[in-house]
Amino acid sequence: MDSKNDITGFEPTQRLGAVLSGIFLICFGMPFTLVPFLILPPIFGESVMLSIFMICFSLPFLFAGLMVQVGGCISLRMALFPESDFTLKRLHKEHERTTSRDFLDEFHTAPSPAEKQESTPQTDIEKSENFWDDVANK
């Protein structure tokens, strides 16, 4: 194995899974991308307000579908070309992000909720039989 392959670490089964998931994401995002083109042509000419409303209503579907399809295309590109500069840069960046010392130290240095609770001083409040007495003491 060369140094490039150490970073990628793509096995054939992982590449096949990435290809299948990329194809699935592209096919899944297609109906959302096509929503504006399916509902807008019959609406135009009815009224201006209805046309504006339908354009504003259909744009989030278009953007969501395109984002899903872009994710699928990136998955396909990384699976089909594991030695490309694009794939190596993305994997190297992800590898640095997940193994960064600062990233790991952020979680180890922060006290857990249990440790925070232990460090707060506990005051002993006399317990009484009435519920409202306890509420008033707090």
CSV table of C-alpha atoms in Angstrom, one decimal:
chain,number,residue,atom,x,y,z
A,1,MET,CA,0.0,0.0,0.0
A,2,ASP,CA,1.2,3.5,-0.8
A,3,SER,CA,0.6,6.6,1.3
A,4,LYS,CA,-2.4,7.7,-0.8
A,5,ASN,CA,-4.1,4.4,-0.2
A,6,ASP,CA,-3.5,4.6,3.6
A,7,ILE,CA,-5.5,7.8,3.7
A,8,THR,CA,-8.3,6.6,1.5
A,9,GLY,CA,-8.6,3.1,2.9
A,10,PHE,CA,-11.4,2.3,0.5
A,11,GLU,CA,-12.1,-1.4,0.3
A,12,PRO,CA,-14.1,-2.8,-2.7
A,13,THR,CA,-17.1,-3.4,-0.4
A,14,GLN,CA,-17.0,0.2,0.8
A,15,ARG,CA,-16.8,1.5,-2.7
A,16,LEU,CA,-19.7,-0.7,-3.8
A,17,GLY,CA,-21.8,0.6,-0.9
A,18,ALA,CA,-20.8,4.2,-1.7
A,19,VAL,CA,-21.9,3.7,-5.4
A,20,LEU,CA,-25.2,2.2,-4.4
A,21,SER,CA,-25.9,4.9,-1.8
A,22,GLY,CA,-25.0,7.6,-4.4
A,23,ILE,CA,-27.4,6.1,-6.9
A,24,PHE,CA,-30.1,5.8,-4.3
A,25,LEU,CA,-29.6,9.5,-3.2
A,26,ILE,CA,-29.7,10.7,-6.8
A,27,CYS,CA,-32.9,8.8,-7.5
A,28,PHE,CA,-34.4,9.8,-4.2
A,29,GLY,CA,-33.8,13.5,-4.8
A,30,MET,CA,-35.1,13.5,-8.3
A,31,PRO,CA,-38.8,13.8,-7.5
A,32,PHE,CA,-38.1,16.7,-5.1
A,33,THR,CA,-36.1,18.4,-7.8
A,34,LEU,CA,-38.9,18.0,-10.3
A,35,VAL,CA,-41.7,19.3,-8.1
A,36,PRO,CA,-41.5,22.9,-9.5
A,37,PHE,CA,-41.5,21.7,-13.1
A,38,LEU,CA,-44.5,19.5,-12.4
A,39,ILE,CA,-46.8,21.9,-10.5
A,40,LEU,CA,-45.8,25.3,-12.0
A,41,PRO,CA,-46.8,25.0,-15.7
A,42,PRO,CA,-50.6,24.4,-15.1
A,43,ILE,CA,-50.7,27.3,-12.5
A,44,PHE,CA,-49.2,30.0,-14.6
A,45,GLY,CA,-51.9,32.2,-16.1
A,46,GLU,CA,-54.4,31.6,-13.4
A,47,SER,CA,-53.6,34.5,-11.1
A,48,VAL,CA,-50.5,36.4,-10.2
A,49,MET,CA,-50.8,35.8,-6.5
A,50,LEU,CA,-51.3,32.1,-6.9
A,51,SER,CA,-48.3,31.9,-9.3
A,52,ILE,CA,-46.1,33.7,-6.8
A,53,PHE,CA,-47.3,31.5,-3.9
A,54,MET,CA,-46.6,28.3,-5.9
A,55,ILE,CA,-43.1,29.5,-6.9
A,56,CYS,CA,-42.3,30.2,-3.2
A,57,PHE,CA,-43.9,26.9,-2.2
A,58,SER,CA,-41.9,24.8,-4.7
A,59,LEU,CA,-38.4,26.4,-4.2
A,60,PRO,CA,-37.7,24.5,-0.9
A,61,PHE,CA,-38.5,21.2,-2.7
A,62,LEU,CA,-36.1,22.1,-5.5
A,63,PHE,CA,-33.3,23.1,-3.2
A,64,ALA,CA,-33.7,20.0,-0.9
A,65,GLY,CA,-33.7,17.7,-3.9
A,66,LEU,CA,-30.6,19.3,-5.4
A,67,MET,CA,-28.8,19.0,-2.1
A,68,VAL,CA,-29.6,15.3,-1.8
A,69,GLN,CA,-28.5,14.8,-5.4
A,70,VAL,CA,-25.3,16.7,-4.8
A,71,GLY,CA,-24.6,14.4,-1.9
A,72,GLY,CA,-25.2,11.4,-4.1
A,73,CYS,CA,-22.9,12.8,-6.8
A,74,ILE,CA,-20.1,13.3,-4.3
A,75,SER,CA,-20.6,9.8,-3.0
A,76,LEU,CA,-20.4,8.4,-6.5
A,77,ARG,CA,-17.4,10.5,-7.4
A,78,MET,CA,-15.5,9.4,-4.3
A,79,ALA,CA,-16.3,5.8,-4.9
A,80,LEU,CA,-15.5,5.7,-8.6
A,81,PHE,CA,-12.3,7.7,-8.3
A,82,PRO,CA,-10.7,6.9,-4.9
A,83,GLU,CA,-7.3,8.2,-6.0
A,84,SER,CA,-8.4,11.6,-7.3
A,85,ASP,CA,-7.3,14.8,-5.7
A,86,PHE,CA,-10.9,15.6,-4.8
A,87,THR,CA,-11.3,12.4,-2.8
A,88,LEU,CA,-7.9,12.6,-1.2
A,89,LYS,CA,-8.5,16.2,0.0
A,90,ARG,CA,-11.9,15.4,1.4
A,91,LEU,CA,-10.8,12.3,3.2
A,92,HIS,CA,-7.6,14.0,4.5
A,93,LYS,CA,-9.7,16.9,5.8
A,94,GLU,CA,-12.2,14.5,7.5
A,95,HIS,CA,-9.3,12.5,8.9
A,96,GLU,CA,-7.8,15.6,10.4
A,97,ARG,CA,-11.1,16.8,11.8
A,98,THR,CA,-11.8,13.5,13.6
A,99,THR,CA,-8.3,12.9,14.9
A,100,SER,CA,-7.4,16.4,15.8
A,101,ARG,CA,-6.1,16.8,19.3
A,102,ASP,CA,-8.2,19.9,19.9
A,103,PHE,CA,-11.3,18.1,18.8
A,104,LEU,CA,-10.7,15.3,21.2
A,105,ASP,CA,-9.6,17.5,24.1
A,106,GLU,CA,-12.8,19.6,23.9
A,107,PHE,CA,-14.8,16.6,25.1
A,108,HIS,CA,-12.3,15.3,27.7
A,109,THR,CA,-11.7,18.5,29.5
A,110,ALA,CA,-15.3,19.6,30.0
A,111,PRO,CA,-16.8,18.3,33.2
A,112,SER,CA,-19.7,15.9,32.8
A,113,PRO,CA,-23.2,16.8,34.2
A,114,ALA,CA,-22.5,14.4,37.1
A,115,GLU,CA,-19.2,16.1,38.0
A,116,LYS,CA,-20.9,19.5,37.8
A,117,GLN,CA,-23.6,18.3,40.2
A,118,GLU,CA,-21.0,16.9,42.7
A,119,SER,CA,-19.1,20.2,42.7
A,120,THR,CA,-22.2,22.3,43.6
A,121,PRO,CA,-22.7,22.6,47.4
A,122,GLN,CA,-25.6,20.7,48.7
A,123,THR,CA,-27.7,22.3,51.4
A,124,ASP,CA,-29.7,20.2,53.8
A,125,ILE,CA,-33.3,21.4,53.9
A,126,GLU,CA,-35.5,20.0,56.6
A,127,LYS,CA,-38.1,17.8,55.1
A,128,SER,CA,-41.7,18.4,56.3
A,129,GLU,CA,-44.8,16.5,55.7
A,130,ASN,CA,-46.5,19.2,53.6
A,131,PHE,CA,-45.7,19.6,49.9
A,132,TRP,CA,-46.0,23.4,50.0
A,133,ASP,CA,-43.5,23.8,52.8
A,134,ASP,CA,-40.8,22.2,50.6
A,135,VAL,CA,-41.7,24.5,47.6
A,136,ALA,CA,-41.4,27.6,49.8
A,137,ASN,CA,-38.0,26.6,51.1
A,138,LYS,CA,-36.4,26.3,47.7
